[in-house]
XYZ file of C-alpha atoms in Angstrom:
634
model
C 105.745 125.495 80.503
C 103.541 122.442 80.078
C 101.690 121.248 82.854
C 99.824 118.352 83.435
C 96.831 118.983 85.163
C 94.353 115.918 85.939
C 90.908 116.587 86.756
C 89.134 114.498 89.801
C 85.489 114.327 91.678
C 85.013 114.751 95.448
C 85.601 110.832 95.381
C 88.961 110.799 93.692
C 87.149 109.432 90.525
C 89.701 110.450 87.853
C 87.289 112.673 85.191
C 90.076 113.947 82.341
C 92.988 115.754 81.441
C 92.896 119.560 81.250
C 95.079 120.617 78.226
C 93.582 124.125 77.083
C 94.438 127.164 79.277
C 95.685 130.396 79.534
C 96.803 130.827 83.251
C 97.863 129.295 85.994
C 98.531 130.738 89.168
C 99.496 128.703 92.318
C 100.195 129.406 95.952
C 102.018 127.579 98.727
C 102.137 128.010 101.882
C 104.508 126.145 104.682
C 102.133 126.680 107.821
C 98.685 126.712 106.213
C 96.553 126.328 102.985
C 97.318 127.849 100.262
C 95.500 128.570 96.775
C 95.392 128.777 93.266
C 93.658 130.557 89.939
C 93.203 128.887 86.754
C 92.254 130.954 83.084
C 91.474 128.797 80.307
C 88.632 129.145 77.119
C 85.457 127.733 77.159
C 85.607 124.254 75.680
C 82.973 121.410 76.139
C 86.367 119.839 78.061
C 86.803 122.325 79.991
C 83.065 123.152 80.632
C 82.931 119.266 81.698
C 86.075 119.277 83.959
C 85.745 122.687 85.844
C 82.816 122.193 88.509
C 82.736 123.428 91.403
C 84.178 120.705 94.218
C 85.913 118.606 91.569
C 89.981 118.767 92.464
C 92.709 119.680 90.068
C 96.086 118.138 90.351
C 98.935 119.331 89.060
C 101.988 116.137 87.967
C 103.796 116.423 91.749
C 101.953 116.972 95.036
C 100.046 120.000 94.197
C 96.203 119.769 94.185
C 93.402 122.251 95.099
C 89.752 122.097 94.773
C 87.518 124.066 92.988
C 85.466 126.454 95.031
C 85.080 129.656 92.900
C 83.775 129.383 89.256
C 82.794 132.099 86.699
C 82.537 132.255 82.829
C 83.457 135.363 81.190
C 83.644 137.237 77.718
C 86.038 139.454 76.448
C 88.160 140.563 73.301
C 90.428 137.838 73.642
C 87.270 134.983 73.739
C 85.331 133.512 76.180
C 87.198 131.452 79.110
C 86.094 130.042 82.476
C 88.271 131.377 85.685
C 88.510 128.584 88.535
C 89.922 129.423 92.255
C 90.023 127.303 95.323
C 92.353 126.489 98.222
C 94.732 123.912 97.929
C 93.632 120.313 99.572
C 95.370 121.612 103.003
C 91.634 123.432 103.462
C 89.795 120.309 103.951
C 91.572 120.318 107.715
C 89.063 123.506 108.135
C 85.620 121.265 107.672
C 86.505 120.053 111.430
C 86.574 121.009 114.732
C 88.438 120.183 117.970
C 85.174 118.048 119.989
C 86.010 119.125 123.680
C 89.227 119.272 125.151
C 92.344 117.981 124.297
C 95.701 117.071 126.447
C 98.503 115.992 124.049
C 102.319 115.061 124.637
C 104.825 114.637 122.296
C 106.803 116.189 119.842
C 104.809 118.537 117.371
C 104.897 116.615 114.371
C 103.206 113.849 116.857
C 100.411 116.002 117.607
C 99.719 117.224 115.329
C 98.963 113.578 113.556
C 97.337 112.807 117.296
C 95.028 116.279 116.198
C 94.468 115.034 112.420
C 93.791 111.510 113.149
C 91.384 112.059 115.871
C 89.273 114.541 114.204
C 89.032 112.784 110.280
C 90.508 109.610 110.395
C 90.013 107.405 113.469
C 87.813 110.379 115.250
C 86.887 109.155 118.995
C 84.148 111.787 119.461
C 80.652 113.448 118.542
C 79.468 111.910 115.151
C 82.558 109.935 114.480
C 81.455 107.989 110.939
C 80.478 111.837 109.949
C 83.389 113.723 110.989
C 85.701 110.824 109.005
C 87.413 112.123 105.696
C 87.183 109.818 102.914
C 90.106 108.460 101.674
C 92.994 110.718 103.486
C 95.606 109.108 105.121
C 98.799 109.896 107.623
C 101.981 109.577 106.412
C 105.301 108.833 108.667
C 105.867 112.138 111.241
C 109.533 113.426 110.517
C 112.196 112.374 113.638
C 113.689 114.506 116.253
C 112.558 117.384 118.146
C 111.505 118.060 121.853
C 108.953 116.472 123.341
C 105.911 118.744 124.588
C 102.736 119.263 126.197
C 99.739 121.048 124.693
C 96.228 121.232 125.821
C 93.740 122.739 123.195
C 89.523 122.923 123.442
C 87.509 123.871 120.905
C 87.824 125.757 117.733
C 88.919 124.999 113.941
C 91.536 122.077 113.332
C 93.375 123.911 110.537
C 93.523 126.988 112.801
C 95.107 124.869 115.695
C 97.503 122.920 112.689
C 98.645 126.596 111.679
C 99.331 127.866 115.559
C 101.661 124.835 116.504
C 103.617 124.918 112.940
C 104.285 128.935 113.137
C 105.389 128.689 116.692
C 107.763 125.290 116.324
C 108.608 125.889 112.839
C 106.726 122.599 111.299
C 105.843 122.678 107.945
C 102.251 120.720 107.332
C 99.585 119.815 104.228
C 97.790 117.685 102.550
C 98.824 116.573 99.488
C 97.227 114.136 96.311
C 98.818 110.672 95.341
C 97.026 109.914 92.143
C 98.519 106.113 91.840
C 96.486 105.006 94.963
C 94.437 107.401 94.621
C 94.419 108.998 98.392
C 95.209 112.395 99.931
C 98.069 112.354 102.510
C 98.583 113.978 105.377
C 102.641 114.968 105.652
C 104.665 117.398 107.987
C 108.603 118.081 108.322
C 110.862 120.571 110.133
C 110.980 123.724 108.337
C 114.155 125.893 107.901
C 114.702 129.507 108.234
C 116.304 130.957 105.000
C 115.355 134.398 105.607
C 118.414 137.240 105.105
C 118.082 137.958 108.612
C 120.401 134.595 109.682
C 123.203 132.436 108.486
C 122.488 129.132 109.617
C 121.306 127.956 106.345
C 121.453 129.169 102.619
C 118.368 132.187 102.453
C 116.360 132.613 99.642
C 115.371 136.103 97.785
C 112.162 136.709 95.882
C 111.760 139.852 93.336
C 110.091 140.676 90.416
C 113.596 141.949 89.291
C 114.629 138.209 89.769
C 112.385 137.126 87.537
C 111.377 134.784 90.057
C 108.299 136.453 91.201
C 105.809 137.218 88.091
C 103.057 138.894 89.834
C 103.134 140.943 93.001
C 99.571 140.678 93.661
C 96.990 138.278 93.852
C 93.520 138.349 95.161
C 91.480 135.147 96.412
C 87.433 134.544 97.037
C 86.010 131.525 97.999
C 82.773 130.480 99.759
C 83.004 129.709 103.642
C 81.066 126.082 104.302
C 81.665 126.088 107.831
C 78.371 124.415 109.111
C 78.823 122.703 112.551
C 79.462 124.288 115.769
C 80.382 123.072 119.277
C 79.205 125.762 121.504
C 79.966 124.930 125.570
C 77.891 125.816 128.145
C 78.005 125.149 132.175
C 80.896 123.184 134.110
C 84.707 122.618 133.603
C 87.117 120.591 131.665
C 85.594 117.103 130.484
C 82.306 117.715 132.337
C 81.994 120.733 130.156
C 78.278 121.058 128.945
C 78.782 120.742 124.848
C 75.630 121.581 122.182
C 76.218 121.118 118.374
C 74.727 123.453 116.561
C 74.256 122.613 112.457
C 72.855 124.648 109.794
C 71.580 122.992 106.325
C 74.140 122.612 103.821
C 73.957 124.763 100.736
C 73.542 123.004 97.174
C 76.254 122.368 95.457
C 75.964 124.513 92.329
C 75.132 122.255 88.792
C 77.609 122.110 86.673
C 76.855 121.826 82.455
C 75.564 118.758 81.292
C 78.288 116.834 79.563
C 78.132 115.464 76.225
C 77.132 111.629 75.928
C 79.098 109.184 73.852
C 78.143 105.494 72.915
C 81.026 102.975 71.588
C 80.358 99.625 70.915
C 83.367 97.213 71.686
C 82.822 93.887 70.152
C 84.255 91.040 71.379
C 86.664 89.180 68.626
C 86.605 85.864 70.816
C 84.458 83.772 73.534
C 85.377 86.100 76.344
C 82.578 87.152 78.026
C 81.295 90.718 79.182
C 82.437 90.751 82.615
C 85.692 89.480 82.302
C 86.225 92.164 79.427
C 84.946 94.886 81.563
C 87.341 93.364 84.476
C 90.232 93.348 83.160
C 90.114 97.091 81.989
C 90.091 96.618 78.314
C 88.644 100.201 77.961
C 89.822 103.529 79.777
C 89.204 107.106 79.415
C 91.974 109.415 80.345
C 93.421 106.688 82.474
C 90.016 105.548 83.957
C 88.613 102.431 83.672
C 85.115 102.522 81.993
C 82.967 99.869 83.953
C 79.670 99.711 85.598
C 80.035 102.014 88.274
C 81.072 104.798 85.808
C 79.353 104.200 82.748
C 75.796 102.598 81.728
C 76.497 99.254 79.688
C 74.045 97.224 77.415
C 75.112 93.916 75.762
C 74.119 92.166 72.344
C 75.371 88.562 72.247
C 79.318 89.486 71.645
C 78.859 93.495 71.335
C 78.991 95.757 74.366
C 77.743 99.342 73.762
C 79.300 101.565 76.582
C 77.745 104.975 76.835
C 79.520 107.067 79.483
C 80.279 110.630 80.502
C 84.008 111.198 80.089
C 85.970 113.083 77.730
C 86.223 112.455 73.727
C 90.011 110.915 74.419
C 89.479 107.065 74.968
C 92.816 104.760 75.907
C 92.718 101.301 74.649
C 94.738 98.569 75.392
C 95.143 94.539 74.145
C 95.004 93.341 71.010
C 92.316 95.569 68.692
C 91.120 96.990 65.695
C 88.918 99.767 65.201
C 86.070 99.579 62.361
C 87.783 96.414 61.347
C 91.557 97.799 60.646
C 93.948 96.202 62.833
C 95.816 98.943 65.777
C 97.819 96.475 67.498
C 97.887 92.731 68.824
C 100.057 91.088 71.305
C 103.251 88.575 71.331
C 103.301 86.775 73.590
C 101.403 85.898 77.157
C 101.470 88.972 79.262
C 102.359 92.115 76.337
C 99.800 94.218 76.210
C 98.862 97.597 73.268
C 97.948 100.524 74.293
C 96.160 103.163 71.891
C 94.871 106.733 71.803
C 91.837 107.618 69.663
C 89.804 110.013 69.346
C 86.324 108.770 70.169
C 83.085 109.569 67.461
C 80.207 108.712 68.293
C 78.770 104.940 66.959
C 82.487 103.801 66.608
C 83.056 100.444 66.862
C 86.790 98.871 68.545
C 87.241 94.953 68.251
C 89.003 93.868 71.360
C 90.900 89.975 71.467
C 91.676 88.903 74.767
C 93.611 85.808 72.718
C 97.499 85.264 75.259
C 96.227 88.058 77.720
C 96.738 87.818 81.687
C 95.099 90.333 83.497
C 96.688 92.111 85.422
C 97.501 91.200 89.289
C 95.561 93.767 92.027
C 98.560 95.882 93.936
C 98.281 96.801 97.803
C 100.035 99.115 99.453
C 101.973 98.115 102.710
C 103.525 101.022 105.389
C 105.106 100.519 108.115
C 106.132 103.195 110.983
C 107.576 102.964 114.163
C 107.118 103.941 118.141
C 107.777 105.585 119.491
C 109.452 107.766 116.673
C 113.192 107.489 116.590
C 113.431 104.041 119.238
C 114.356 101.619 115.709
C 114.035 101.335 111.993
C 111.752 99.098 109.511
C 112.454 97.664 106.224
C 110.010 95.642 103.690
C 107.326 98.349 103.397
C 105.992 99.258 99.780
C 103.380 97.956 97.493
C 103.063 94.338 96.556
C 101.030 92.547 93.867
C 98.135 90.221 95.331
C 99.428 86.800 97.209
C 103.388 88.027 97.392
C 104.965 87.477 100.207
C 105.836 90.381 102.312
C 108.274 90.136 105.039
C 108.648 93.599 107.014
C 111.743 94.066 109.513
C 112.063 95.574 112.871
C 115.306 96.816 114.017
C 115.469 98.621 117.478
C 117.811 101.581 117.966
C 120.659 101.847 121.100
C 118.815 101.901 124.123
C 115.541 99.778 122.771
C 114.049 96.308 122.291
C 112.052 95.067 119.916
C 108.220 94.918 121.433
C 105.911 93.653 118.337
C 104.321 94.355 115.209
C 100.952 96.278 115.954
C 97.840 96.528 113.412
C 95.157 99.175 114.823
C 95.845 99.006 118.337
C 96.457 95.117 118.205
C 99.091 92.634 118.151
C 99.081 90.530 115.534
C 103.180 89.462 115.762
C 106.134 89.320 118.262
C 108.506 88.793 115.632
C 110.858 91.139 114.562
C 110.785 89.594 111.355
C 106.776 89.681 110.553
C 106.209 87.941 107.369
C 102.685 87.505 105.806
C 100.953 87.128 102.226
C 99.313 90.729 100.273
C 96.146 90.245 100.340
C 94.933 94.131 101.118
C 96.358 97.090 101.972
C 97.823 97.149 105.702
C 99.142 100.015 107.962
C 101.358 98.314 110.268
C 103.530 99.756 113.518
C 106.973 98.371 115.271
C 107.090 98.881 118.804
C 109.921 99.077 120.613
C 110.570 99.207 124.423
C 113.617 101.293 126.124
C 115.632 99.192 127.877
C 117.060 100.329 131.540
C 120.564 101.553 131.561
C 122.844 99.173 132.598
C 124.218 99.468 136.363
C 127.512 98.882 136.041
C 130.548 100.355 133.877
C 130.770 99.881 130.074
C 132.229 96.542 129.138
C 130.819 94.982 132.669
C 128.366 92.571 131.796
C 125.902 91.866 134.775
C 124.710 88.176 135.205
C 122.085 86.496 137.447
C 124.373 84.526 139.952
C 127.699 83.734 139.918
C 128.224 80.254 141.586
C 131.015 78.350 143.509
C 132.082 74.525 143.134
C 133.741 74.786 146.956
C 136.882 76.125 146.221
C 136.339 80.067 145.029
C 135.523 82.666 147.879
C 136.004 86.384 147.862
C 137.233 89.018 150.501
C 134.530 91.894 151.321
C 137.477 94.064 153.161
C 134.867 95.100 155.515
C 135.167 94.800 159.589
C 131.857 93.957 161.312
C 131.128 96.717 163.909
C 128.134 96.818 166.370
C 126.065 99.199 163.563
C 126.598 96.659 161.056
C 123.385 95.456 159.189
C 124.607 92.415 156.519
C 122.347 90.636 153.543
C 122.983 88.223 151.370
C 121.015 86.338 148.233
C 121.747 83.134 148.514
C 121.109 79.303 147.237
C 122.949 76.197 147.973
C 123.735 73.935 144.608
C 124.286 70.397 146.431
C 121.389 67.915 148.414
C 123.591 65.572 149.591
C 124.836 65.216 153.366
C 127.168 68.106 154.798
C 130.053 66.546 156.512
C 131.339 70.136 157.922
C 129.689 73.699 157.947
C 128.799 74.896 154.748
C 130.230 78.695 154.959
C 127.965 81.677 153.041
C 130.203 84.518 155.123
C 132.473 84.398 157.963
C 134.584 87.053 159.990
C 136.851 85.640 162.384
C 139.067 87.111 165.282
C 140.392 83.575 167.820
C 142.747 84.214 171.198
C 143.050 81.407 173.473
C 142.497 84.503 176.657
C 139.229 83.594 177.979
C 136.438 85.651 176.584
C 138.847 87.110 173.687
C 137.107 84.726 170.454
C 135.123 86.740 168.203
C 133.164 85.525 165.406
C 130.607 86.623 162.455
C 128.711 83.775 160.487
C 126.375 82.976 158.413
C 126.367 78.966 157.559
C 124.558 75.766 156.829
C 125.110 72.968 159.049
C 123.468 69.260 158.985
C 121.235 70.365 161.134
C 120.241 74.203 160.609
C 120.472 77.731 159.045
C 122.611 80.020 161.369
C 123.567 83.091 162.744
C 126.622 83.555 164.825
C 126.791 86.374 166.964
C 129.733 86.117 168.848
C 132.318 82.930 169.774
C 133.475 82.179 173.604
C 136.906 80.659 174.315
C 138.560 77.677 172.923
C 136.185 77.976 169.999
C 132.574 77.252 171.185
C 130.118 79.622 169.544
C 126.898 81.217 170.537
C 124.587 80.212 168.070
C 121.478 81.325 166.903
C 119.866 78.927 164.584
C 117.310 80.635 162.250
C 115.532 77.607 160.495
C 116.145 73.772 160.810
C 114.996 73.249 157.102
C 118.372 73.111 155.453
C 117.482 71.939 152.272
C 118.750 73.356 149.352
C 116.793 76.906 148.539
C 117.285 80.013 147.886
C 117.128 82.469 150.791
C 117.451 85.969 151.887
C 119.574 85.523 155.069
C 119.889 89.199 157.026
C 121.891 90.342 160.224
C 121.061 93.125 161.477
C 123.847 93.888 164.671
C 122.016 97.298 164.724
C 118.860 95.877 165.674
C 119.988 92.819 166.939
C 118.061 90.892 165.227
C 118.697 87.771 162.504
C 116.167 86.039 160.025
C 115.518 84.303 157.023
C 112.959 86.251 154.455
C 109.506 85.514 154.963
C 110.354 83.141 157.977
C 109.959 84.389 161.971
C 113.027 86.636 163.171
C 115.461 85.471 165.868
C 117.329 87.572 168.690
C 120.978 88.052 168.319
C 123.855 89.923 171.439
C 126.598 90.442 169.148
C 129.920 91.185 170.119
C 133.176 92.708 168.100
C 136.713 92.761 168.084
C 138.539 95.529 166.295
C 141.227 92.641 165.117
C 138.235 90.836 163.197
C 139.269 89.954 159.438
C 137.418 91.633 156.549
C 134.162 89.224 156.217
C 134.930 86.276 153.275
C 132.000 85.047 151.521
C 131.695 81.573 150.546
C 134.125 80.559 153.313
C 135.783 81.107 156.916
C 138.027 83.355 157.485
C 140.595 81.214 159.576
C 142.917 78.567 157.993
C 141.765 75.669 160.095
C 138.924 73.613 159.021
C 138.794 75.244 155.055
C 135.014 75.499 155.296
C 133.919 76.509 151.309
C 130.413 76.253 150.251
C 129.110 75.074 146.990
C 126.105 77.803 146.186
C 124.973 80.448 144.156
C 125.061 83.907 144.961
C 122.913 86.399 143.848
C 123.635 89.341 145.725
C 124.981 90.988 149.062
C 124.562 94.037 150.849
C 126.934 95.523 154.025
C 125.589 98.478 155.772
C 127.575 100.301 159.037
C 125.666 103.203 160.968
C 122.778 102.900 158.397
C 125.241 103.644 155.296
C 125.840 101.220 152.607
C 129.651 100.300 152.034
C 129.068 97.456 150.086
C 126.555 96.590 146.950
C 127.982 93.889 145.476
C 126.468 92.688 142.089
C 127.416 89.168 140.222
C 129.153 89.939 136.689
C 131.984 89.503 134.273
C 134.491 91.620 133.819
C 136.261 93.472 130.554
C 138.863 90.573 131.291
C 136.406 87.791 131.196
C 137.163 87.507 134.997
C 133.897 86.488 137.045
C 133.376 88.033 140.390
C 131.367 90.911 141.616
C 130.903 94.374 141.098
C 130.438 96.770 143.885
C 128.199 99.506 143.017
C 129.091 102.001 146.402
C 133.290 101.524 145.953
C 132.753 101.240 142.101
C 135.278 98.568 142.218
C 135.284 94.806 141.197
C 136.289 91.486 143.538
C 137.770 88.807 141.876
C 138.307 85.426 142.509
C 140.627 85.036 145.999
C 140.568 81.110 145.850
C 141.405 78.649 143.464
C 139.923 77.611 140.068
C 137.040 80.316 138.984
C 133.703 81.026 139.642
C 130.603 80.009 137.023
C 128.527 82.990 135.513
C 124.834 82.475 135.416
C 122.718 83.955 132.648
C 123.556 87.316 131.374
C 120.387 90.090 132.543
């Protein structure tokens, strides 16, 4: 098998390729770190490539760094064994700082867990408990959400407890093309023989899938800070850090030092050949900050500690025999040699763009599973990005946030690349709707004097009645304006009975009962009959009337079992036709303190417009003539 292993500092500073070896031996493991063992001879590569805390990556995911070193001799030659844990182990160099209350699902925490202690960390030293260059990546969707308190101890050990008990698979992992380590979980799966749910898997040596049953593992413990707690309880906790010096990292061989002059074949000058990467070693770019560089009017002598393998690209020639040249504007060469010491490579920047910076854009979303997002990726300096926020059933889009802050309330958030940017939809749930599917609840609905409806309900002396409403007209009433009425008329003395609630020229009433021949005992709540909304209530339980947020009135009702079912937006007799042209926004019936009525404006499946009542869990339509107007939808 032919691997391709790449060899990186602590800093992600690509150092070479690793070609010559005799072994390689890799574990992985789903709810922790796992390790590997590398066997290859003693070469000035690979004596320049395997130092202790450089990282290996394998072409994939895989990466480990180097923690165990140790040349040896035997019959078969001399070769260097390498062993380390995988980049998962870098979770061990921090600690939980205090105590920690966490909610949601495990995934969740345990990014909450990873980005507070080496990303974005909120406590002790935070600048040194940061991790260079590692990053979260999008938490997997789904699952239960939980609560978990945790105080003290390793974060790696607390990673490994919550994945083994939930079943979540975690790591960190190596993405060379940025270059960044990533911090990833998913759901794991259960394929042992011991279920059915999913496909198991068998390992064996008779298999041939297993090739060694043993392995054995050292590597030096670095663990150097401590949080040891002391007097009180829970945040007020006495903590003392306790730090021991770090050991030296051990030296590794002095590498070999090459010098190549590159000689510039035209009047570019020496920074804008070392900018646009006209010379890289194993994928590297040899500038400044890698290499030491001294110039000689068009001649740039480079002498840097890399590997023999240089990559070239442009138009060039080496010791004056032509390698390659370009078309047309934007082609580029690209070469392999084998580097000697002194050589000399002509490079011609004649037709050559350089090439345009990339940033990387991600976008997640919250909480997880409320919507999707579209646009994310990576996009070449000044492109225009335009990332898309769609909420899921039950949510609203809330706006596009960029650490901790709002920086759009569009759904559709477009800006120019101009760095790399880690940005987050929000999205809101939205309350369940009230009323039955294919009701659709509006504001008001509103009649033109000519619509009423018929409650069905008898006024009785425990009767407590509220209404939301607002009349739509300034001009002059010529008659009573009717917002309910429940009549019952005999021409026996003392037999009239009557329930309203009107607008006259003069006043707001309430009418508590009606003596003979028609003449009502009113009680007038409020002389300022001007058009407004109000929250009219009778309470014949109390006996009491009033107008929200003006003074309340005395009522003595009376009732008549032979009352009609109280009408709203007119009387309930024939004579007179007394409408009213208002909106209504909601009312409310009540006998012996239970609700019988909650009637809400809406439209119906039909397209009728009427209200819905929310205690029968039936709908009132229209009873009068033309139809009612729907306010806004809600």
């Amino acid at each position: 098998m032919d691997l391709k292993m790449n060899v990186y500092t602590p800093f992600l500073e690509l150092v070479g390729i690793l070609e010559a070896y005799k072994s390689v031996i890799w574990e992985e493991k789903a709810f922790s770190s796992g390790s590997f063992s590398i066997d290859c001879l003693i070469t000035d590569e690979s004596k320049t490539l395997l130092v202790p805390d450089n990282i290996i990556w394998i072409e994939g995911e895989t990466a480990g760094t180097i923690q165990y070193f140790h040349e040896n001799s035997g019959k078969t030659g001399d070769y260097i064994t390498v062993k380390g844990p995988n980049l998962t182990r870098i979770l061990e160099n921090r600690i939980l700082w205090g105590r920690y209350n966490l909610s949601g699902t495990v995934p969740q925490i345990m990014h909450q867990l990873v980005e507070d202690c080496c990303i974005r960390p909120t406590r002790g030293d935070v600048e040194a408990r940061k991790i260079p260059r590692l990053v979260l990546m999008d938490p997997p969707t789904g699952g239960d959400i939980i609560y978990v308190q945790r105080t003290g101890g390793y974060l790696l050990t607390a990673l490994e407890e919550l994945g083994a008990a939930y079943g979540v698979a975690f790591g960190v992992r190596f993405n060379p093309a940025v270059p960044q380590m990533e911090f990833w979980t998913r759901w794991g799966q259960n394929r042992s023989v011991n279920q059915n749910a999913n496909e198991p898997v068998f390992y064996s040596t008779e298999l041939d899938d297993v090739l060694s049953s043993e392995y054995s593992y050292s590597a030096q413990d670095y663990r150097n800070v401590a949080l040891v707690a002391g007097e009180g309880e829970g945040d007020d906790r006495t903590m003392v850090v306790v730090e021991v010096e770090v050991p030296d990292t051990p030296i590794p061989p002095a590498p070999t030092t090459y010098t190549i002059s590159i000689a510039v074949t035209d009047s570019a000058s020496v920074s804008s050949l070392l900018m646009a990467g006209a010379l890289s070693v194993a994928g590297t770019q040899v500038t400044g900050a890698n290499a030491q560089i001294t110039t000689t009017l068009n001649t740039i002598a480079v002498s840097f500690t890399l590997t023999k393998t240089i990559e070239i690209a442009r138009s060039m020639s080496v010791n004056g025999v032509d390698i390659g040249h370009v078309e047309q504007e934007g082609d580029s060469v690209s070469t392999t040699l084998s580097a000697q010491d002194g050589m000399t490579i002509a490079v011609a920047f004649t037709n050559y763009v350089a090439p345009t910076a990339t940033h990387t854009i991600t976008a997640a979303v919250d909480p997880a599973g409320s919507g999707t997002v579209t646009g994310a990726g990576k996009y070449q300096e000044g492109a225009t990005v335009t990332l898309t926020a769609s909420p899921g059933d039950g949510y609203k889009f809330s706006g596009w946030q960029e650490n901790g802050q709002t920086v759009s309330e569009d759904a559709n958030y477009t800006f120019t690349a101009s760095a790399n940017r880690a940005l987050t939809a929000v999205f809101a749930a939205e309350p369940a709707s009230r009323l039955p599917d294919g009701y659709t609840e509006v504001e008001y609905i509103q009649s033109d004097g000519t619509q009423y409806l018929d409650t069905g309900v008898v006024p009785t002396l425990t009767m407590k009645f509220s209404i939301d409403i607002e009349p739509t007209h300034e001009e002059s009433l010529e008659a009573w304006e009717m917002y309910a009425c429940s009549q019952y008329y005999t021409s026996t003395s003392g037999g009239s009975r009557a329930f309203c609630v009107y607008r006259s020229k003069s006043s707001i009433v309430a009418v508590a009962r009606c003596e003979q021949n028609g003449v009502f005992a009113n009680t007038n709540l409020s002389s300022d009959t001007s058009p407004r909304r109000m929250q009219i209530v009778v309470d014949y339980a109390n006996k009491k009337a009033f107008i929200g947020g003006e003074n309340e009135k005395t009522i003595s009702p009376t009732v008549n079992a032979s009352m009609s079912g109280i009408r709203l937006f007119r009387n309930s007799r024939d004579y007179g036709n007394y409408y009213a042209r208002a909106n209504l926004y909601s009312c409310q019936i009540e006998l012996n303190g239970a609700p019988v009525r909650d009637l809400v404006p809406c439209v119906a499946p039909s397209g009728a417009i009427g209200l819905y009542d929310l205690v029968g869990r039936e709908f009132y339509d229209n009873a009068g003539t033309g139809v009612f107007t729907a306010g806004p939808a809600i």
